[in-house]
């Protein structure tokens, strides 16, 4: 359970980091983020099951696909209305339900479980059986987060992203082209969502409305960690991931409730999250 | 001369249009006496219109964007189902109590919500709706439908009338009553205080407005009205269940209705709700496409007509009327 | 126009008593004490980032002081919510004008007259509209909206009913800020850089209005980042730097004060460019 919790948590972290990056850098609370997770999964199903591509190619296709769709969404839909916060907020919500409908039209609302695990088999550790696929998911998630961290702290583009998330105006003053960087952030965020979507689907299957669960989890994680704070959302992902795993072990029907309860408490006591700056 | 930015001038053409529509809707049962499907759809449209207006007063006016309006809808509906099954009180009392319970729910949410702004608040409302859904599913009442989680069947206790036309008139009357009340409220000093909070909360405080009090009031009023719509809905369908009352879809649909018709207008969301329900019920042959169309239209409206269709229409109408009289005036000046 | 809670006490109308505000480890304001005398116009000056706006936010209840007290007309108002402070008789304007975007100019002003009681007949609609009209005419908003003020007899014919803030020029927005503050019927008016971005003629016009307000018995505190613009208007200035008081006194004296000159030179004039 300790390990499974860890593995699930790292996937939550992937979803949450992408979500918080878009908020931190672009100032957009992207309610379609859950839909990106879902679109990634369905792109892979389409490529693998219908086009009969090999699994790794299908995975790569899905990740790239979302990494292209996400910045497109920003460029076409969000950017023209960028400075109207409420409109953007509602637009991403409508986009999310619209994407749900698109998926339902193409794939029906039935759950799909035909995306096979990346690797078969598993092993038993301390009485818990751990499929290799889950282990892989955890490892991939951690590697991706590590790479992201290296990217953000080492490369020029990455540093620009970090600077933007700290202070938009300051970044503009030192000559960071915020629109180009924002496109990058949407692409990265989309790719992270797609990776998470692929693995979640390969353990649990997926259905169109699943995106709402992803969104709520991402949202709770990010609020718990403090909106816009990348390290905060990493910590929070593990707290929520474990809470969910433990809750599920004791009472399966409580899945999703644990994160809600945590969220309610955090929202009430410390709205700026564990690592967030106090809103002024 | 700034034509497109006129302040508060009365718009008689719209008033006339509304009156005509009102007469038309009152005559519907006369013209289609056999079409109970139509009437039933229109009853739903009225219920959704009430719900959308309740969203508009909280989110469109007071600026507290709610993502979980099904919370209030569900509270009102469940209160109705319980009270009618357990005590068999009169519908008017039960519907009013449904509203009261939902208003109390609004106060309950307002307490933490006062400390939250923007997206946090929206998330809070969403969580409240999800939590109520989960909670009701745990409920296994003796009066419930066996097998269905948390569902209550309340036929025949909560049946208004077998006469669909009469039920339609009830729903229409209720909708108009609420529209009138909310419209009056929105144009009153209380509505102005709500709008001040929406536009700039800190500036509203600097103007001496007790924002916490007005926000709480907005939650209570919105909760009450949404509760009434939920209560009427239960009287319409004769049962209450988490999936029929607390579906997240309702929360999204009211937003769609308000965006289509025009946020912050009270009357606009009525049209949005009618459009939504008519498309949803009459284009069933399109299957999932009808939702696709609905959401796509809403997104396009948000993008290209951000103020909503009704305010835009009013503007166009006024410009059109003024282009006639405007020329005359220009000659004089 | 009547004023709220007119207690004819001679002496300071506002007292800041060792006021301190820290954000995390940063002391934005520390141990700041000064008085505002009843009926004066006080210049409140400091280089950029000196903490002037923070002090306003502390007085008006936007922030709660970490330590220290704010006394208004002898009453401890520290930690009061903003609306109570306003109702007690302190109004403020914002450095960057913050109009209610979707409301007409007259409604912007009317918002300041709204009571907080849900069921009340006081002040009546008529009374409130009267007050709105007065504030619009005397701040020159009617002219800004394109109407001769002599033709502006009642609210229903006022041009401010037709204009929205986004159609106003910058000076108009500044006037709207003052009108909004005035409509709350303050005894003490806190103005945050009211002259920023105005032409010489506009500064003169606004100064005249402020003098008028003082003559009516109101007290004014005017923030600016330099003294030049305030010299003719204010009788006394308080200078702060890094959240502490540097100097206090008549403008001429203070301008000669070497400590004050030092503070401004250290900022190397960059402070003069703020909008």
PDB file of C-alpha atoms in Angstrom, chain B residues 10-239:
ATOM      1  CA  UNK B  10     -35.493  52.149 -20.776  1.00  0.00           C
ATOM      2  CA  UNK B  11     -35.872  49.672 -23.597  1.00  0.00           C
ATOM      3  CA  UNK B  12     -39.506  49.581 -24.565  1.00  0.00           C
ATOM      4  CA  UNK B  13     -39.044  47.339 -27.597  1.00  0.00           C
ATOM      5  CA  UNK B  14     -37.701  44.575 -25.379  1.00  0.00           C
ATOM      6  CA  UNK B  15     -40.530  45.092 -22.906  1.00  0.00           C
ATOM      7  CA  UNK B  16     -43.069  44.763 -25.707  1.00  0.00           C
ATOM      8  CA  UNK B  17     -41.314  41.658 -26.964  1.00  0.00           C
ATOM      9  CA  UNK B  18     -41.391  40.128 -23.496  1.00  0.00           C
ATOM     10  CA  UNK B  19     -45.077  40.882 -23.143  1.00  0.00           C
ATOM     11  CA  UNK B  20     -45.838  39.220 -26.481  1.00  0.00           C
ATOM     12  CA  UNK B  21     -43.802  36.182 -25.493  1.00  0.00           C
ATOM     13  CA  UNK B  22     -45.655  36.054 -22.203  1.00  0.00           C
ATOM     14  CA  UNK B  23     -49.025  36.062 -23.928  1.00  0.00           C
ATOM     15  CA  UNK B  24     -47.800  33.427 -26.350  1.00  0.00           C
ATOM     16  CA  UNK B  25     -46.592  31.185 -23.542  1.00  0.00           C
ATOM     17  CA  UNK B  26     -49.893  31.602 -21.709  1.00  0.00           C
ATOM     18  CA  UNK B  27     -51.714  30.450 -24.833  1.00  0.00           C
ATOM     19  CA  UNK B  28     -49.570  27.400 -25.528  1.00  0.00           C
ATOM     20  CA  UNK B  29     -51.960  24.903 -23.877  1.00  0.00           C
ATOM     21  CA  UNK B  30     -54.855  26.397 -25.885  1.00  0.00           C
ATOM     22  CA  UNK B  31     -53.130  25.782 -29.171  1.00  0.00           C
ATOM     23  CA  UNK B  32     -51.566  22.437 -28.372  1.00  0.00           C
ATOM     24  CA  UNK B  33     -54.026  20.842 -25.962  1.00  0.00           C
ATOM     25  CA  UNK B  34     -53.014  17.312 -26.898  1.00  0.00           C
ATOM     26  CA  UNK B  35     -49.278  17.833 -26.913  1.00  0.00           C
ATOM     27  CA  UNK B  36     -48.349  16.846 -23.389  1.00  0.00           C
ATOM     28  CA  UNK B  37     -44.735  16.299 -24.425  1.00  0.00           C
ATOM     29  CA  UNK B  38     -44.433  19.927 -25.395  1.00  0.00           C
ATOM     30  CA  UNK B  39     -46.011  21.027 -22.136  1.00  0.00           C
ATOM     31  CA  UNK B  40     -43.768  18.763 -20.161  1.00  0.00           C
ATOM     32  CA  UNK B  41     -40.703  20.183 -21.926  1.00  0.00           C
ATOM     33  CA  UNK B  42     -41.883  23.710 -21.243  1.00  0.00           C
ATOM     34  CA  UNK B  43     -42.362  22.861 -17.566  1.00  0.00           C
ATOM     35  CA  UNK B  44     -38.747  21.714 -17.503  1.00  0.00           C
ATOM     36  CA  UNK B  45     -37.727  24.904 -19.280  1.00  0.00           C
ATOM     37  CA  UNK B  46     -39.456  26.951 -16.596  1.00  0.00           C
ATOM     38  CA  UNK B  47     -37.722  25.011 -13.840  1.00  0.00           C
ATOM     39  CA  UNK B  48     -34.363  25.461 -15.534  1.00  0.00           C
ATOM     40  CA  UNK B  49     -35.117  29.131 -16.066  1.00  0.00           C
ATOM     41  CA  UNK B  50     -35.666  29.549 -12.321  1.00  0.00           C
ATOM     42  CA  UNK B  51     -32.431  27.723 -11.595  1.00  0.00           C
ATOM     43  CA  UNK B  52     -30.522  29.810 -14.136  1.00  0.00           C
ATOM     44  CA  UNK B  53     -31.882  33.038 -12.668  1.00  0.00           C
ATOM     45  CA  UNK B  54     -30.835  31.934  -9.200  1.00  0.00           C
ATOM     46  CA  UNK B  55     -27.340  31.357 -10.561  1.00  0.00           C
ATOM     47  CA  UNK B  56     -27.377  34.750 -12.197  1.00  0.00           C
ATOM     48  CA  UNK B  57     -28.153  36.679  -9.019  1.00  0.00           C
ATOM     49  CA  UNK B  58     -25.230  35.042  -7.209  1.00  0.00           C
ATOM     50  CA  UNK B  59     -22.736  34.739 -10.043  1.00  0.00           C
ATOM     51  CA  UNK B  60     -23.826  37.270 -12.649  1.00  0.00           C
ATOM     52  CA  UNK B  61     -24.627  40.005 -10.150  1.00  0.00           C
ATOM     53  CA  UNK B  62     -22.646  39.373  -6.986  1.00  0.00           C
ATOM     54  CA  UNK B  63     -19.801  37.872  -9.028  1.00  0.00           C
ATOM     55  CA  UNK B  64     -19.473  34.734  -6.906  1.00  0.00           C
ATOM     56  CA  UNK B  65     -19.154  32.191  -9.708  1.00  0.00           C
ATOM     57  CA  UNK B  66     -20.855  29.012  -8.562  1.00  0.00           C
ATOM     58  CA  UNK B  67     -19.882  25.694 -10.107  1.00  0.00           C
ATOM     59  CA  UNK B  68     -22.079  23.695  -7.802  1.00  0.00           C
ATOM     60  CA  UNK B  69     -25.551  25.088  -8.129  1.00  0.00           C
ATOM     61  CA  UNK B  70     -26.945  21.566  -8.074  1.00  0.00           C
ATOM     62  CA  UNK B  71     -26.149  21.705  -4.346  1.00  0.00           C
ATOM     63  CA  UNK B  72     -29.089  24.056  -3.776  1.00  0.00           C
ATOM     64  CA  UNK B  73     -31.236  22.323  -6.382  1.00  0.00           C
ATOM     65  CA  UNK B  74     -30.636  19.013  -4.604  1.00  0.00           C
ATOM     66  CA  UNK B  75     -31.295  20.405  -1.136  1.00  0.00           C
ATOM     67  CA  UNK B  76     -34.620  21.834  -2.250  1.00  0.00           C
ATOM     68  CA  UNK B  77     -35.576  18.654  -4.070  1.00  0.00           C
ATOM     69  CA  UNK B  78     -34.697  16.321  -1.233  1.00  0.00           C
ATOM     70  CA  UNK B  79     -36.455  18.472   1.352  1.00  0.00           C
ATOM     71  CA  UNK B  80     -39.562  18.291  -0.800  1.00  0.00           C
ATOM     72  CA  UNK B  81     -39.367  14.554  -1.218  1.00  0.00           C
ATOM     73  CA  UNK B  82     -38.892  13.955   2.497  1.00  0.00           C
ATOM     74  CA  UNK B  83     -41.566  16.326   3.675  1.00  0.00           C
ATOM     75  CA  UNK B  84     -44.172  15.212   1.205  1.00  0.00           C
ATOM     76  CA  UNK B  85     -43.620  11.533   1.879  1.00  0.00           C
ATOM     77  CA  UNK B  86     -43.367  11.860   5.661  1.00  0.00           C
ATOM     78  CA  UNK B  87     -45.971  14.502   6.388  1.00  0.00           C
ATOM     79  CA  UNK B  88     -47.957  15.041   3.243  1.00  0.00           C
ATOM     80  CA  UNK B  89     -48.089  18.783   3.684  1.00  0.00           C
ATOM     81  CA  UNK B  90     -49.476  21.090   1.036  1.00  0.00           C
ATOM     82  CA  UNK B  91     -47.264  21.704  -1.992  1.00  0.00           C
ATOM     83  CA  UNK B  92     -46.979  25.431  -1.465  1.00  0.00           C
ATOM     84  CA  UNK B  93     -45.651  24.970   2.052  1.00  0.00           C
ATOM     85  CA  UNK B  94     -43.342  22.141   1.005  1.00  0.00           C
ATOM     86  CA  UNK B  95     -41.899  24.045  -1.949  1.00  0.00           C
ATOM     87  CA  UNK B  96     -41.326  27.101   0.229  1.00  0.00           C
ATOM     88  CA  UNK B  97     -39.620  24.936   2.842  1.00  0.00           C
ATOM     89  CA  UNK B  98     -37.469  23.416   0.112  1.00  0.00           C
ATOM     90  CA  UNK B  99     -36.353  26.932  -0.669  1.00  0.00           C
ATOM     91  CA  UNK B 100     -35.726  27.712   2.980  1.00  0.00           C
ATOM     92  CA  UNK B 101     -33.571  24.628   3.496  1.00  0.00           C
ATOM     93  CA  UNK B 102     -31.568  25.479   0.387  1.00  0.00           C
ATOM     94  CA  UNK B 103     -31.205  29.061   1.631  1.00  0.00           C
ATOM     95  CA  UNK B 104     -29.805  27.651   4.880  1.00  0.00           C
ATOM     96  CA  UNK B 105     -27.458  25.598   2.707  1.00  0.00           C
ATOM     97  CA  UNK B 106     -26.456  28.868   1.094  1.00  0.00           C
ATOM     98  CA  UNK B 107     -25.640  30.348   4.491  1.00  0.00           C
ATOM     99  CA  UNK B 108     -23.645  27.222   5.315  1.00  0.00           C
ATOM    100  CA  UNK B 109     -21.562  27.620   2.158  1.00  0.00           C
ATOM    101  CA  UNK B 110     -21.282  31.366   2.621  1.00  0.00           C
ATOM    102  CA  UNK B 111     -19.458  30.951   5.925  1.00  0.00           C
ATOM    103  CA  UNK B 112     -16.253  29.531   4.417  1.00  0.00           C
ATOM    104  CA  UNK B 113     -16.949  31.186   1.071  1.00  0.00           C
ATOM    105  CA  UNK B 114     -16.554  34.656   2.556  1.00  0.00           C
ATOM    106  CA  UNK B 115     -12.868  34.003   2.965  1.00  0.00           C
ATOM    107  CA  UNK B 116     -12.446  32.739  -0.576  1.00  0.00           C
ATOM    108  CA  UNK B 117     -12.224  34.553  -3.844  1.00  0.00           C
ATOM    109  CA  UNK B 118     -12.401  33.762  -7.516  1.00  0.00           C
ATOM    110  CA  UNK B 119     -11.492  30.207  -8.429  1.00  0.00           C
ATOM    111  CA  UNK B 120     -11.248  29.079  -4.809  1.00  0.00           C
ATOM    112  CA  UNK B 121     -14.841  30.005  -4.256  1.00  0.00           C
ATOM    113  CA  UNK B 122     -15.996  28.229  -7.400  1.00  0.00           C
ATOM    114  CA  UNK B 123     -14.127  25.150  -6.309  1.00  0.00           C
ATOM    115  CA  UNK B 124     -15.723  25.349  -2.895  1.00  0.00           C
ATOM    116  CA  UNK B 125     -19.220  25.335  -4.390  1.00  0.00           C
ATOM    117  CA  UNK B 126     -18.311  22.442  -6.658  1.00  0.00           C
ATOM    118  CA  UNK B 127     -17.005  20.496  -3.690  1.00  0.00           C
ATOM    119  CA  UNK B 128     -20.167  21.201  -1.716  1.00  0.00           C
ATOM    120  CA  UNK B 129     -22.268  19.715  -4.532  1.00  0.00           C
ATOM    121  CA  UNK B 130     -20.027  16.657  -4.879  1.00  0.00           C
ATOM    122  CA  UNK B 131     -19.996  16.113  -1.115  1.00  0.00           C
ATOM    123  CA  UNK B 132     -23.790  16.326  -0.868  1.00  0.00           C
ATOM    124  CA  UNK B 133     -24.039  13.823  -3.711  1.00  0.00           C
ATOM    125  CA  UNK B 134     -21.731  11.381  -1.883  1.00  0.00           C
ATOM    126  CA  UNK B 135     -23.550  11.943   1.388  1.00  0.00           C
ATOM    127  CA  UNK B 136     -26.973  11.225  -0.054  1.00  0.00           C
ATOM    128  CA  UNK B 137     -25.725   8.053  -1.682  1.00  0.00           C
ATOM    129  CA  UNK B 138     -24.754   6.774   1.758  1.00  0.00           C
ATOM    130  CA  UNK B 139     -28.317   7.395   2.892  1.00  0.00           C
ATOM    131  CA  UNK B 140     -30.465   4.289   2.812  1.00  0.00           C
ATOM    132  CA  UNK B 141     -33.928   5.418   3.893  1.00  0.00           C
ATOM    133  CA  UNK B 142     -36.718   2.942   4.474  1.00  0.00           C
ATOM    134  CA  UNK B 143     -38.879   5.021   2.209  1.00  0.00           C
ATOM    135  CA  UNK B 144     -36.346   4.862  -0.577  1.00  0.00           C
ATOM    136  CA  UNK B 145     -36.468   2.867  -3.746  1.00  0.00           C
ATOM    137  CA  UNK B 146     -34.810  -0.474  -3.057  1.00  0.00           C
ATOM    138  CA  UNK B 147     -31.540  -0.810  -4.895  1.00  0.00           C
ATOM    139  CA  UNK B 148     -31.234   2.787  -5.931  1.00  0.00           C
ATOM    140  CA  UNK B 149     -28.750   4.623  -3.772  1.00  0.00           C
ATOM    141  CA  UNK B 150     -30.332   7.463  -1.868  1.00  0.00           C
ATOM    142  CA  UNK B 151     -33.387   7.685  -4.092  1.00  0.00           C
ATOM    143  CA  UNK B 152     -36.843   8.548  -2.789  1.00  0.00           C
ATOM    144  CA  UNK B 153     -40.028   7.865  -4.700  1.00  0.00           C
ATOM    145  CA  UNK B 154     -42.752  10.231  -3.645  1.00  0.00           C
ATOM    146  CA  UNK B 155     -45.604   9.458  -5.981  1.00  0.00           C
ATOM    147  CA  UNK B 156     -48.452   9.969  -5.250  1.00  0.00           C
ATOM    148  CA  UNK B 157     -47.635  12.240  -2.301  1.00  0.00           C
ATOM    149  CA  UNK B 158     -45.761  14.776  -4.335  1.00  0.00           C
ATOM    150  CA  UNK B 159     -47.937  15.004  -7.351  1.00  0.00           C
ATOM    151  CA  UNK B 160     -49.272  18.462  -8.010  1.00  0.00           C
ATOM    152  CA  UNK B 161     -51.951  17.519 -10.459  1.00  0.00           C
ATOM    153  CA  UNK B 162     -52.614  15.032 -13.236  1.00  0.00           C
ATOM    154  CA  UNK B 163     -53.520  17.895 -15.510  1.00  0.00           C
ATOM    155  CA  UNK B 164     -50.333  18.726 -17.406  1.00  0.00           C
ATOM    156  CA  UNK B 165     -51.714  22.006 -18.700  1.00  0.00           C
ATOM    157  CA  UNK B 166     -52.465  23.117 -15.151  1.00  0.00           C
ATOM    158  CA  UNK B 167     -49.000  22.058 -14.034  1.00  0.00           C
ATOM    159  CA  UNK B 168     -47.585  24.065 -16.901  1.00  0.00           C
ATOM    160  CA  UNK B 169     -49.461  27.141 -15.703  1.00  0.00           C
ATOM    161  CA  UNK B 170     -48.164  26.611 -12.176  1.00  0.00           C
ATOM    162  CA  UNK B 171     -44.591  26.434 -13.436  1.00  0.00           C
ATOM    163  CA  UNK B 172     -45.058  29.450 -15.683  1.00  0.00           C
ATOM    164  CA  UNK B 173     -46.605  31.449 -12.863  1.00  0.00           C
ATOM    165  CA  UNK B 174     -43.834  30.523 -10.478  1.00  0.00           C
ATOM    166  CA  UNK B 175     -41.189  31.360 -13.042  1.00  0.00           C
ATOM    167  CA  UNK B 176     -42.690  34.771 -13.789  1.00  0.00           C
ATOM    168  CA  UNK B 177     -43.156  35.528 -10.118  1.00  0.00           C
ATOM    169  CA  UNK B 178     -39.517  34.741  -9.411  1.00  0.00           C
ATOM    170  CA  UNK B 179     -38.326  36.574 -12.511  1.00  0.00           C
ATOM    171  CA  UNK B 180     -40.207  39.661 -11.375  1.00  0.00           C
ATOM    172  CA  UNK B 181     -38.887  39.429  -7.842  1.00  0.00           C
ATOM    173  CA  UNK B 182     -35.283  38.860  -8.863  1.00  0.00           C
ATOM    174  CA  UNK B 183     -35.402  41.530 -11.556  1.00  0.00           C
ATOM    175  CA  UNK B 184     -36.697  44.030  -9.023  1.00  0.00           C
ATOM    176  CA  UNK B 185     -34.053  42.985  -6.530  1.00  0.00           C
ATOM    177  CA  UNK B 186     -31.322  43.230  -9.137  1.00  0.00           C
ATOM    178  CA  UNK B 187     -32.314  46.769 -10.076  1.00  0.00           C
ATOM    179  CA  UNK B 188     -32.629  47.821  -6.439  1.00  0.00           C
ATOM    180  CA  UNK B 189     -29.898  49.219  -4.234  1.00  0.00           C
ATOM    181  CA  UNK B 190     -29.174  45.658  -3.108  1.00  0.00           C
ATOM    182  CA  UNK B 191     -28.484  44.619  -6.698  1.00  0.00           C
ATOM    183  CA  UNK B 192     -26.229  47.640  -7.056  1.00  0.00           C
ATOM    184  CA  UNK B 193     -24.261  46.578  -3.991  1.00  0.00           C
ATOM    185  CA  UNK B 194     -23.939  43.075  -5.500  1.00  0.00           C
ATOM    186  CA  UNK B 195     -22.588  44.537  -8.713  1.00  0.00           C
ATOM    187  CA  UNK B 196     -20.119  46.706  -6.847  1.00  0.00           C
ATOM    188  CA  UNK B 197     -18.755  43.579  -5.180  1.00  0.00           C
ATOM    189  CA  UNK B 198     -18.558  41.811  -8.547  1.00  0.00           C
ATOM    190  CA  UNK B 199     -16.695  44.647 -10.246  1.00  0.00           C
ATOM    191  CA  UNK B 200     -14.167  45.312  -7.475  1.00  0.00           C
ATOM    192  CA  UNK B 201     -14.576  43.918  -4.002  1.00  0.00           C
ATOM    193  CA  UNK B 202     -11.939  46.098  -2.385  1.00  0.00           C
ATOM    194  CA  UNK B 203     -13.325  49.261  -3.967  1.00  0.00           C
ATOM    195  CA  UNK B 204     -16.780  48.239  -2.744  1.00  0.00           C
ATOM    196  CA  UNK B 205     -15.423  48.017   0.788  1.00  0.00           C
ATOM    197  CA  UNK B 206     -13.805  51.409   0.361  1.00  0.00           C
ATOM    198  CA  UNK B 207     -17.262  52.688  -0.587  1.00  0.00           C
ATOM    199  CA  UNK B 208     -18.460  51.520   2.804  1.00  0.00           C
ATOM    200  CA  UNK B 209     -20.190  48.344   1.706  1.00  0.00           C
ATOM    201  CA  UNK B 210     -20.264  45.433   4.114  1.00  0.00           C
ATOM    202  CA  UNK B 211     -19.248  42.932   1.467  1.00  0.00           C
ATOM    203  CA  UNK B 212     -19.447  39.917   3.760  1.00  0.00           C
ATOM    204  CA  UNK B 213     -23.048  40.686   4.600  1.00  0.00           C
ATOM    205  CA  UNK B 214     -24.100  41.269   1.004  1.00  0.00           C
ATOM    206  CA  UNK B 215     -22.314  38.156  -0.203  1.00  0.00           C
ATOM    207  CA  UNK B 216     -24.034  36.086   2.454  1.00  0.00           C
ATOM    208  CA  UNK B 217     -27.330  37.584   1.379  1.00  0.00           C
ATOM    209  CA  UNK B 218     -26.597  36.691  -2.243  1.00  0.00           C
ATOM    210  CA  UNK B 219     -25.890  33.095  -1.264  1.00  0.00           C
ATOM    211  CA  UNK B 220     -29.090  32.878   0.760  1.00  0.00           C
ATOM    212  CA  UNK B 221     -31.299  34.389  -1.944  1.00  0.00           C
ATOM    213  CA  UNK B 222     -29.726  32.338  -4.690  1.00  0.00           C
ATOM    214  CA  UNK B 223     -30.001  29.223  -2.542  1.00  0.00           C
ATOM    215  CA  UNK B 224     -33.651  29.895  -1.832  1.00  0.00           C
ATOM    216  CA  UNK B 225     -34.601  30.330  -5.477  1.00  0.00           C
ATOM    217  CA  UNK B 226     -32.550  27.345  -6.620  1.00  0.00           C
ATOM    218  CA  UNK B 227     -34.139  25.313  -3.812  1.00  0.00           C
ATOM    219  CA  UNK B 228     -37.602  26.271  -5.018  1.00  0.00           C
ATOM    220  CA  UNK B 229     -36.713  25.116  -8.527  1.00  0.00           C
ATOM    221  CA  UNK B 230     -35.419  21.809  -7.155  1.00  0.00           C
ATOM    222  CA  UNK B 231     -38.590  21.415  -5.136  1.00  0.00           C
ATOM    223  CA  UNK B 232     -40.786  22.031  -8.151  1.00  0.00           C
ATOM    224  CA  UNK B 233     -38.681  19.606 -10.151  1.00  0.00           C
ATOM    225  CA  UNK B 234     -39.383  16.856  -7.641  1.00  0.00           C
ATOM    226  CA  UNK B 235     -43.091  17.645  -7.890  1.00  0.00           C
ATOM    227  CA  UNK B 236     -42.705  17.359 -11.639  1.00  0.00           C
ATOM    228  CA  UNK B 237     -40.874  14.039 -11.824  1.00  0.00           C
ATOM    229  CA  UNK B 238     -42.236  12.475  -8.626  1.00  0.00           C
ATOM    230  CA  UNK B 239     -38.952  11.283  -7.176  1.00  0.00           C
TER     231      UNK B 239
END
